[in-house]
Amino acid sequence: MAAISASLVKELRERTGLGMMECKKALTEAEGDIERAIEDLRKNSGLKAAKKAGRTAAEGAILTRVAADGSYGAMLEVNSETDFVSRDDNFKSFADKVLAKVFEAKSEDIAAIMDGELEDARNQLVQKIGENISVRRAVIVDAPEGGVVGAYVHGDRIGVLTVLKGGNAEVAKDIAMHVAAINPVVARPEEMPQEQLDQEKAIILAQPDMAGKPSEIAEKMVQGRLKKYLAENSLTEQPFVKDPNQSVAEYAKTAGGEVVGFTRFEVGEGIEKEEVDFAKEVMEQARR
């Protein structure tokens, strides 16, 4: 019997999208012949999962979970090809199981989380539903001593975890809701990347009303507009969405809290979606 190397199993997994154990079994039965293993897999339900593996999964759901004492929280993004599938009970059940393991293990390592039973469950779900399902990313956030983590999910598509020093769970959740709605760039003005400030400064200097201004006046105008930019894009400085008469920092302070940071996930952000010309697709099928 031919020896089945880890690299051979890895190659078959990459080419088919199937689980490690299924690939190893197929290679063993094919005596190490990867092309024969693929051919054999085409004769069973594994083919459906392999066919779907290359499709873009840019829909899906965001899930969160926070410890009862507020000491830490987890957030997860699981993707599907269509929003219809993301509302399916089987999809939701699978996503809940993955979140539970992320939360219990306090791990952001998707490969380690999915290895074994969860990867097999994903493949079975792909076969059952007929769409590619992928577990994209997870994050674990910890509260400082005496602090709290808050969570908010809007329509399964936007999720936020906030971290406060002091405060309470209700305030942390309210601020998470604010982040979901307003989408600040950073938590505090001093956290804004210099590269982004330089880019904004270049934009300000290129504006028509800056033309011909003496350098000292132009610099004052630039600094004033950068200050406004920082206030508009920093969580702590933004008017609180539930009460615009106070900033987010002021709202947190009313409960004895201070904003430490936040993490915001939005379904499919950063994924290049495939543009499908359905009319062309129908015409091509008709020609066949």
XYZ file of C-alpha atoms in Angstrom:
288
model
C 0.000 0.000 0.000
C 1.335 3.417 -0.995
C 2.238 5.809 1.816
C -0.198 8.739 2.056
C 1.772 11.875 2.868
C 0.340 14.938 4.590
C 1.228 17.069 1.545
C -0.799 14.740 -0.709
C -3.793 15.015 1.599
C -3.369 18.795 1.648
C -3.301 18.965 -2.157
C -6.484 16.915 -2.458
C -8.195 19.096 0.148
C -7.231 22.226 -1.802
C -8.479 20.750 -5.066
C -11.772 19.423 -3.704
C -12.639 21.450 -0.596
C -13.387 18.227 1.286
C -12.416 17.276 4.842
C -9.034 15.850 5.785
C -10.312 12.422 6.807
C -12.434 12.064 3.656
C -9.447 13.006 1.493
C -7.123 10.633 3.331
C -9.617 7.790 2.950
C -10.038 8.479 -0.778
C -6.263 8.547 -1.296
C -5.827 5.327 0.654
C -8.446 3.572 -1.450
C -6.843 4.980 -4.607
C -3.389 3.802 -3.445
C -2.018 7.364 -3.440
C -3.186 8.229 -6.964
C -4.675 11.715 -6.557
C -6.382 11.775 -9.966
C -8.005 8.419 -9.283
C -9.052 9.646 -5.839
C -10.749 12.660 -7.437
C -12.481 10.404 -9.942
C -13.708 8.160 -7.125
C -14.959 11.185 -5.184
C -16.965 12.214 -8.240
C -18.980 9.061 -7.792
C -20.223 10.039 -4.341
C -21.697 13.068 -2.599
C -18.279 14.599 -2.051
C -18.343 15.925 -5.586
C -21.047 18.467 -4.765
C -18.952 20.030 -2.033
C -15.912 20.105 -4.278
C -17.793 21.818 -7.075
C -19.082 24.529 -4.761
C -15.780 25.229 -3.018
C -14.602 27.779 -5.569
C -17.728 29.914 -5.492
C -17.647 33.283 -3.765
C -19.411 33.205 -0.403
C -20.013 36.871 0.428
C -23.360 36.658 2.205
C -23.881 35.051 5.595
C -24.229 36.038 9.229
C -22.419 37.638 12.144
C -22.781 36.048 15.589
C -21.640 37.238 19.016
C -21.464 35.827 22.508
C -20.384 37.458 25.770
C -19.458 35.772 29.051
C -22.062 36.106 31.809
C -19.695 38.288 33.833
C -18.820 40.422 30.808
C -15.148 39.514 31.076
C -14.749 38.518 27.427
C -16.689 38.151 24.201
C -16.474 36.356 20.879
C -17.615 37.327 17.397
C -17.784 35.160 14.291
C -18.527 35.557 10.584
C -19.851 32.582 8.629
C -20.471 33.060 4.903
C -22.808 31.612 2.297
C -23.353 32.434 -1.359
C -26.857 33.875 -0.865
C -28.703 35.621 1.940
C -31.502 33.069 1.497
C -29.223 30.300 2.768
C -27.992 32.462 5.655
C -31.571 32.456 6.978
C -31.835 28.657 6.790
C -32.157 26.876 10.150
C -29.455 24.348 9.202
C -27.028 27.169 8.429
C -27.871 28.916 11.711
C -27.432 25.716 13.705
C -24.009 25.113 12.152
C -22.926 28.712 12.799
C -24.038 28.459 16.432
C -21.910 25.332 16.909
C -18.843 27.061 15.482
C -19.413 30.117 17.694
C -19.751 27.881 20.750
C -16.361 26.303 20.059
C -14.714 29.685 19.372
C -16.148 30.992 22.645
C -15.210 27.965 24.739
C -11.712 27.673 23.282
C -11.190 31.464 23.339
C -9.488 30.998 19.983
C -9.412 33.012 16.739
C -7.652 30.203 14.842
C -10.314 29.143 12.326
C -8.254 26.238 10.974
C -7.863 24.759 14.455
C -11.501 25.407 15.359
C -12.796 23.730 12.193
C -10.444 20.748 12.186
C -12.372 17.515 12.624
C -16.115 17.366 13.321
C -16.962 20.951 12.398
C -15.229 20.685 9.019
C -17.133 17.475 8.328
C -20.349 19.226 9.347
C -19.544 22.096 6.973
C -19.036 19.705 4.069
C -22.298 17.919 4.848
C -24.097 21.266 4.931
C -22.605 22.228 1.557
C -23.843 18.955 0.110
C -27.304 19.383 1.614
C -27.841 23.052 0.745
C -25.931 23.187 -2.539
C -23.940 26.341 -1.767
C -20.432 27.034 -0.595
C -20.309 27.678 3.149
C -17.171 29.152 4.702
C -16.140 30.158 8.203
C -14.285 33.372 7.521
C -13.055 34.951 10.745
C -13.433 35.135 14.513
C -12.281 37.516 17.201
C -11.950 37.253 20.973
C -11.872 40.437 23.059
C -11.096 40.691 26.772
C -12.229 43.358 29.201
C -9.686 44.961 31.539
C -10.029 44.238 35.248
C -13.245 45.819 36.432
C -14.339 46.412 32.854
C -16.955 44.886 30.605
C -17.511 43.678 27.043
C -20.717 44.601 25.242
C -22.201 43.132 22.066
C -24.758 44.111 19.471
C -25.825 42.462 16.201
C -27.981 44.241 13.642
C -29.985 41.958 11.367
C -27.277 39.259 11.457
C -25.245 41.417 9.053
C -23.375 43.824 11.339
C -21.831 42.803 14.631
C -19.909 44.815 17.204
C -17.994 44.061 20.383
C -17.113 47.022 22.597
C -14.751 47.123 25.557
C -15.200 49.497 28.487
C -13.062 50.159 31.516
C -15.674 50.307 34.273
C -19.253 50.908 33.196
C -21.804 48.137 32.773
C -23.172 45.715 30.188
C -26.112 47.921 29.177
C -23.896 50.919 28.407
C -21.404 48.706 26.552
C -24.254 47.302 24.429
C -25.604 50.812 23.703
C -22.180 51.911 22.508
C -21.918 48.762 20.380
C -25.232 49.749 18.782
C -23.785 53.198 18.077
C -20.730 51.644 16.395
C -22.981 49.436 14.256
C -24.962 52.461 13.085
C -22.238 55.107 12.666
C -19.173 52.982 11.854
C -16.358 55.068 13.363
C -12.837 54.578 12.057
C -11.059 54.440 15.434
C -11.985 54.449 19.112
C -9.962 57.561 20.033
C -8.502 60.450 17.999
C -4.921 59.516 18.901
C -5.434 56.083 17.315
C -6.002 57.471 13.813
C -3.184 56.171 11.544
C -0.767 58.893 10.423
C -1.079 57.689 6.856
C -4.805 58.409 6.949
C -4.234 61.860 8.451
C -1.671 62.650 5.752
C -4.140 61.586 3.084
C -6.869 63.770 4.585
C -4.457 66.706 4.810
C -3.635 66.337 1.114
C -7.342 66.381 0.300
C -7.878 69.525 2.383
C -4.941 71.332 0.740
C -6.348 70.502 -2.707
C -9.712 72.123 -1.965
C -10.480 75.318 -3.951
C -10.723 77.633 -0.936
C -7.134 76.814 0.042
C -5.700 78.263 -3.148
C -3.561 81.354 -2.652
C -3.732 81.314 1.152
C -0.576 82.349 3.044
C 1.152 79.303 4.496
C 0.428 80.186 8.138
C -3.291 80.709 7.448
C -3.461 77.570 5.327
C -1.862 75.565 8.147
C -4.413 76.860 10.674
C -7.232 75.950 8.326
C -5.778 72.489 7.800
C -5.420 71.855 11.525
C -8.973 73.022 12.170
C -10.379 70.710 9.519
C -8.249 67.793 10.689
C -9.603 68.321 14.200
C -13.140 68.181 12.810
C -12.272 65.065 10.795
C -10.930 63.340 13.915
C -14.034 64.262 15.904
C -16.323 62.892 13.202
C -14.430 59.605 12.846
C -13.402 58.813 16.427
C -15.925 56.897 18.532
C -15.346 58.776 21.772
C -15.865 62.184 20.124
C -18.986 61.347 18.100
C -22.431 62.539 19.264
C -24.056 59.514 20.898
C -26.702 58.113 18.541
C -29.343 57.864 21.294
C -28.627 61.334 22.663
C -26.747 63.687 20.289
C -26.403 66.252 23.074
C -23.573 64.224 24.575
C -20.584 62.455 23.107
C -20.057 58.715 23.373
C -17.258 59.335 25.893
C -19.619 61.452 28.002
C -22.322 58.786 27.847
C -19.869 56.119 29.031
C -18.717 58.425 31.828
C -22.281 58.751 33.201
C -22.055 55.060 34.095
C -18.523 55.302 35.428
C -17.076 53.863 32.245
C -14.395 54.695 29.719
C -14.227 53.468 26.126
C -11.246 51.169 25.555
C -11.960 49.944 22.031
C -14.274 48.172 19.641
C -14.341 45.561 16.874
C -16.907 45.746 14.072
C -17.689 43.006 11.539
C -19.935 43.453 8.518
C -20.934 40.484 6.388
C -18.834 40.184 3.252
C -16.774 43.349 3.777
C -13.576 43.160 1.762
C -14.765 40.199 -0.311
C -14.863 40.841 -4.041
C -18.273 39.638 -5.136
C -18.832 37.955 -8.460
C -20.949 39.954 -10.897
C -23.463 37.580 -12.419
C -25.156 38.432 -15.708
C -28.305 36.357 -15.288
C -29.663 37.209 -18.748
C -26.440 35.988 -20.349
C -26.488 32.876 -18.176
C -30.039 32.014 -19.265
C -29.162 32.585 -22.941
C -26.166 30.270 -22.662
C -28.285 27.555 -21.085
C -30.917 28.016 -23.792
C -28.268 27.541 -26.519
C -27.246 24.249 -24.948
